[in-house]
Amino acid sequence: MKERTQNTFSRLRGGLAEYYEALTVTAILLLLAVVIILSGNSTELFHPLIRV
């Protein structure tokens, strides 16, 4: 019984770690996008992507 609970906890911790890793990557990408847009170079950087 004790082994099973430990196993479940470790699996949960692994899932949480993956989830938080994905969250931090998304947050960093969002921050980068905001910084680029606020810096005013967005039109030059994304000109091929966004037709203004």
Short mmCIF file of N, CA and C in Angstrom, two decimals:
data_model
loop_
_atom_site.label_atom_id
_atom_site.label_comp_id
_atom_site.label_asym_id
_atom_site.label_seq_id
_atom_site.Cartn_x
_atom_site.Cartn_y
_atom_site.Cartn_z
N MET A 1 0.84 -1.21 0.00
CA MET A 1 0.00 0.00 0.00
C MET A 1 0.88 1.25 0.00
N LYS A 2 1.90 1.24 0.84
CA LYS A 2 2.78 2.41 0.94
C LYS A 2 3.50 2.65 -0.39
N GLU A 3 3.94 1.56 -1.03
CA GLU A 3 4.64 1.68 -2.31
C GLU A 3 3.73 2.30 -3.36
N ARG A 4 2.46 1.90 -3.34
CA ARG A 4 1.53 2.39 -4.36
C ARG A 4 1.31 3.90 -4.22
N THR A 5 1.16 4.37 -2.98
CA THR A 5 0.95 5.81 -2.79
C THR A 5 2.19 6.59 -3.21
N GLN A 6 3.38 6.07 -2.89
CA GLN A 6 4.62 6.74 -3.30
C GLN A 6 4.71 6.80 -4.82
N ASN A 7 4.33 5.70 -5.49
CA ASN A 7 4.37 5.65 -6.95
C ASN A 7 3.43 6.69 -7.54
N THR A 8 2.22 6.77 -6.99
CA THR A 8 1.24 7.75 -7.48
C THR A 8 1.76 9.17 -7.28
N PHE A 9 2.37 9.41 -6.13
CA PHE A 9 2.90 10.75 -5.85
C PHE A 9 4.01 11.12 -6.82
N SER A 10 4.92 10.18 -7.09
CA SER A 10 6.02 10.47 -8.01
C SER A 10 5.48 10.72 -9.41
N ARG A 11 4.47 9.95 -9.82
CA ARG A 11 3.88 10.16 -11.14
C ARG A 11 3.21 11.53 -11.20
N LEU A 12 2.50 11.89 -10.13
CA LEU A 12 1.86 13.20 -10.06
C LEU A 12 2.89 14.31 -10.17
N ARG A 13 4.00 14.15 -9.42
CA ARG A 13 5.05 15.16 -9.42
C ARG A 13 5.64 15.32 -10.83
N GLY A 14 5.83 14.19 -11.52
CA GLY A 14 6.35 14.23 -12.89
C GLY A 14 5.40 14.98 -13.81
N GLY A 15 4.10 14.70 -13.68
CA GLY A 15 3.10 15.38 -14.50
C GLY A 15 3.09 16.87 -14.22
N LEU A 16 3.15 17.23 -12.93
CA LEU A 16 3.17 18.64 -12.56
C LEU A 16 4.40 19.34 -13.11
N ALA A 17 5.54 18.67 -13.05
CA ALA A 17 6.78 19.25 -13.56
C ALA A 17 6.65 19.54 -15.06
N GLU A 18 6.11 18.58 -15.81
CA GLU A 18 5.91 18.79 -17.25
C GLU A 18 4.96 19.95 -17.48
N TYR A 19 3.87 20.00 -16.70
CA TYR A 19 2.86 21.05 -16.85
C TYR A 19 3.48 22.43 -16.59
N TYR A 20 4.23 22.53 -15.50
CA TYR A 20 4.86 23.82 -15.17
C TYR A 20 5.92 24.21 -16.19
N GLU A 21 6.63 23.21 -16.74
CA GLU A 21 7.63 23.48 -17.76
C GLU A 21 6.95 24.10 -18.98
N ALA A 22 5.85 23.50 -19.41
CA ALA A 22 5.10 24.03 -20.55
C ALA A 22 4.59 25.44 -20.24
N LEU A 23 4.12 25.65 -19.01
CA LEU A 23 3.62 26.96 -18.61
C LEU A 23 4.72 28.01 -18.66
N THR A 24 5.89 27.68 -18.15
CA THR A 24 6.98 28.66 -18.13
C THR A 24 7.42 28.99 -19.55
N VAL A 25 7.49 27.98 -20.43
CA VAL A 25 7.88 28.23 -21.81
C VAL A 25 6.86 29.16 -22.47
N THR A 26 5.57 28.90 -22.25
CA THR A 26 4.53 29.76 -22.82
C THR A 26 4.64 31.16 -22.27
N ALA A 27 4.88 31.29 -20.97
CA ALA A 27 4.99 32.61 -20.35
C ALA A 27 6.17 33.38 -20.92
N ILE A 28 7.30 32.70 -21.11
CA ILE A 28 8.49 33.36 -21.66
C ILE A 28 8.22 33.84 -23.08
N LEU A 29 7.57 32.99 -23.88
CA LEU A 29 7.24 33.37 -25.26
C LEU A 29 6.30 34.57 -25.28
N LEU A 30 5.31 34.56 -24.39
CA LEU A 30 4.37 35.69 -24.31
C LEU A 30 5.10 36.96 -23.91
N LEU A 31 5.99 36.87 -22.92
CA LEU A 31 6.77 38.03 -22.49
C LEU A 31 7.61 38.58 -23.63
N LEU A 32 8.26 37.68 -24.37
CA LEU A 32 9.07 38.10 -25.51
C LEU A 32 8.21 38.82 -26.54
N ALA A 33 7.03 38.29 -26.84
CA ALA A 33 6.14 38.92 -27.80
C ALA A 33 5.73 40.31 -27.33
N VAL A 34 5.39 40.44 -26.05
CA VAL A 34 4.99 41.74 -25.49
C VAL A 34 6.14 42.73 -25.58
N VAL A 35 7.34 42.29 -25.22
CA VAL A 35 8.51 43.17 -25.26
C VAL A 35 8.78 43.64 -26.70
N ILE A 36 8.69 42.71 -27.64
CA ILE A 36 8.93 43.06 -29.05
C ILE A 36 7.89 44.07 -29.52
N ILE A 37 6.63 43.83 -29.18
CA ILE A 37 5.56 44.74 -29.62
C ILE A 37 5.72 46.11 -28.97
N LEU A 38 6.05 46.14 -27.68
CA LEU A 38 6.20 47.42 -26.98
C LEU A 38 7.42 48.19 -27.45
N SER A 39 8.44 47.48 -27.92
CA SER A 39 9.66 48.15 -28.35
C SER A 39 9.45 48.92 -29.65
N GLY A 40 8.37 48.63 -30.37
CA GLY A 40 8.07 49.38 -31.58
C GLY A 40 8.67 48.78 -32.83
N ASN A 41 9.43 47.70 -32.69
CA ASN A 41 10.03 47.06 -33.86
C ASN A 41 9.12 45.98 -34.43
N SER A 42 7.90 45.91 -33.92
CA SER A 42 7.01 44.83 -34.33
C SER A 42 6.70 44.90 -35.83
N THR A 43 6.51 46.10 -36.35
CA THR A 43 6.15 46.22 -37.77
C THR A 43 7.31 45.77 -38.65
N GLU A 44 8.53 46.07 -38.24
CA GLU A 44 9.70 45.67 -39.03
C GLU A 44 9.94 44.17 -38.92
N LEU A 45 9.79 43.63 -37.69
CA LEU A 45 10.08 42.21 -37.48
C LEU A 45 9.03 41.31 -38.13
N PHE A 46 7.75 41.68 -37.94
CA PHE A 46 6.67 40.80 -38.39
C PHE A 46 6.05 41.25 -39.70
N HIS A 47 6.74 42.11 -40.44
CA HIS A 47 6.15 42.62 -41.68
C HIS A 47 5.81 41.52 -42.68
N PRO A 48 6.67 40.52 -42.84
CA PRO A 48 6.29 39.44 -43.77
C PRO A 48 5.10 38.63 -43.27
N LEU A 49 4.91 38.57 -41.96
CA LEU A 49 3.84 37.76 -41.39
C LEU A 49 2.53 38.54 -41.33
N ILE A 50 2.59 39.78 -40.86
CA ILE A 50 1.37 40.58 -40.68
C ILE A 50 1.34 41.69 -41.72
N ARG A 51 0.33 41.64 -42.54
CA ARG A 51 0.16 42.71 -43.54
C ARG A 51 -0.55 43.88 -42.87
N VAL A 52 0.16 44.97 -42.68
CA VAL A 52 -0.42 46.13 -41.98
C VAL A 52 -1.09 47.04 -43.01
#
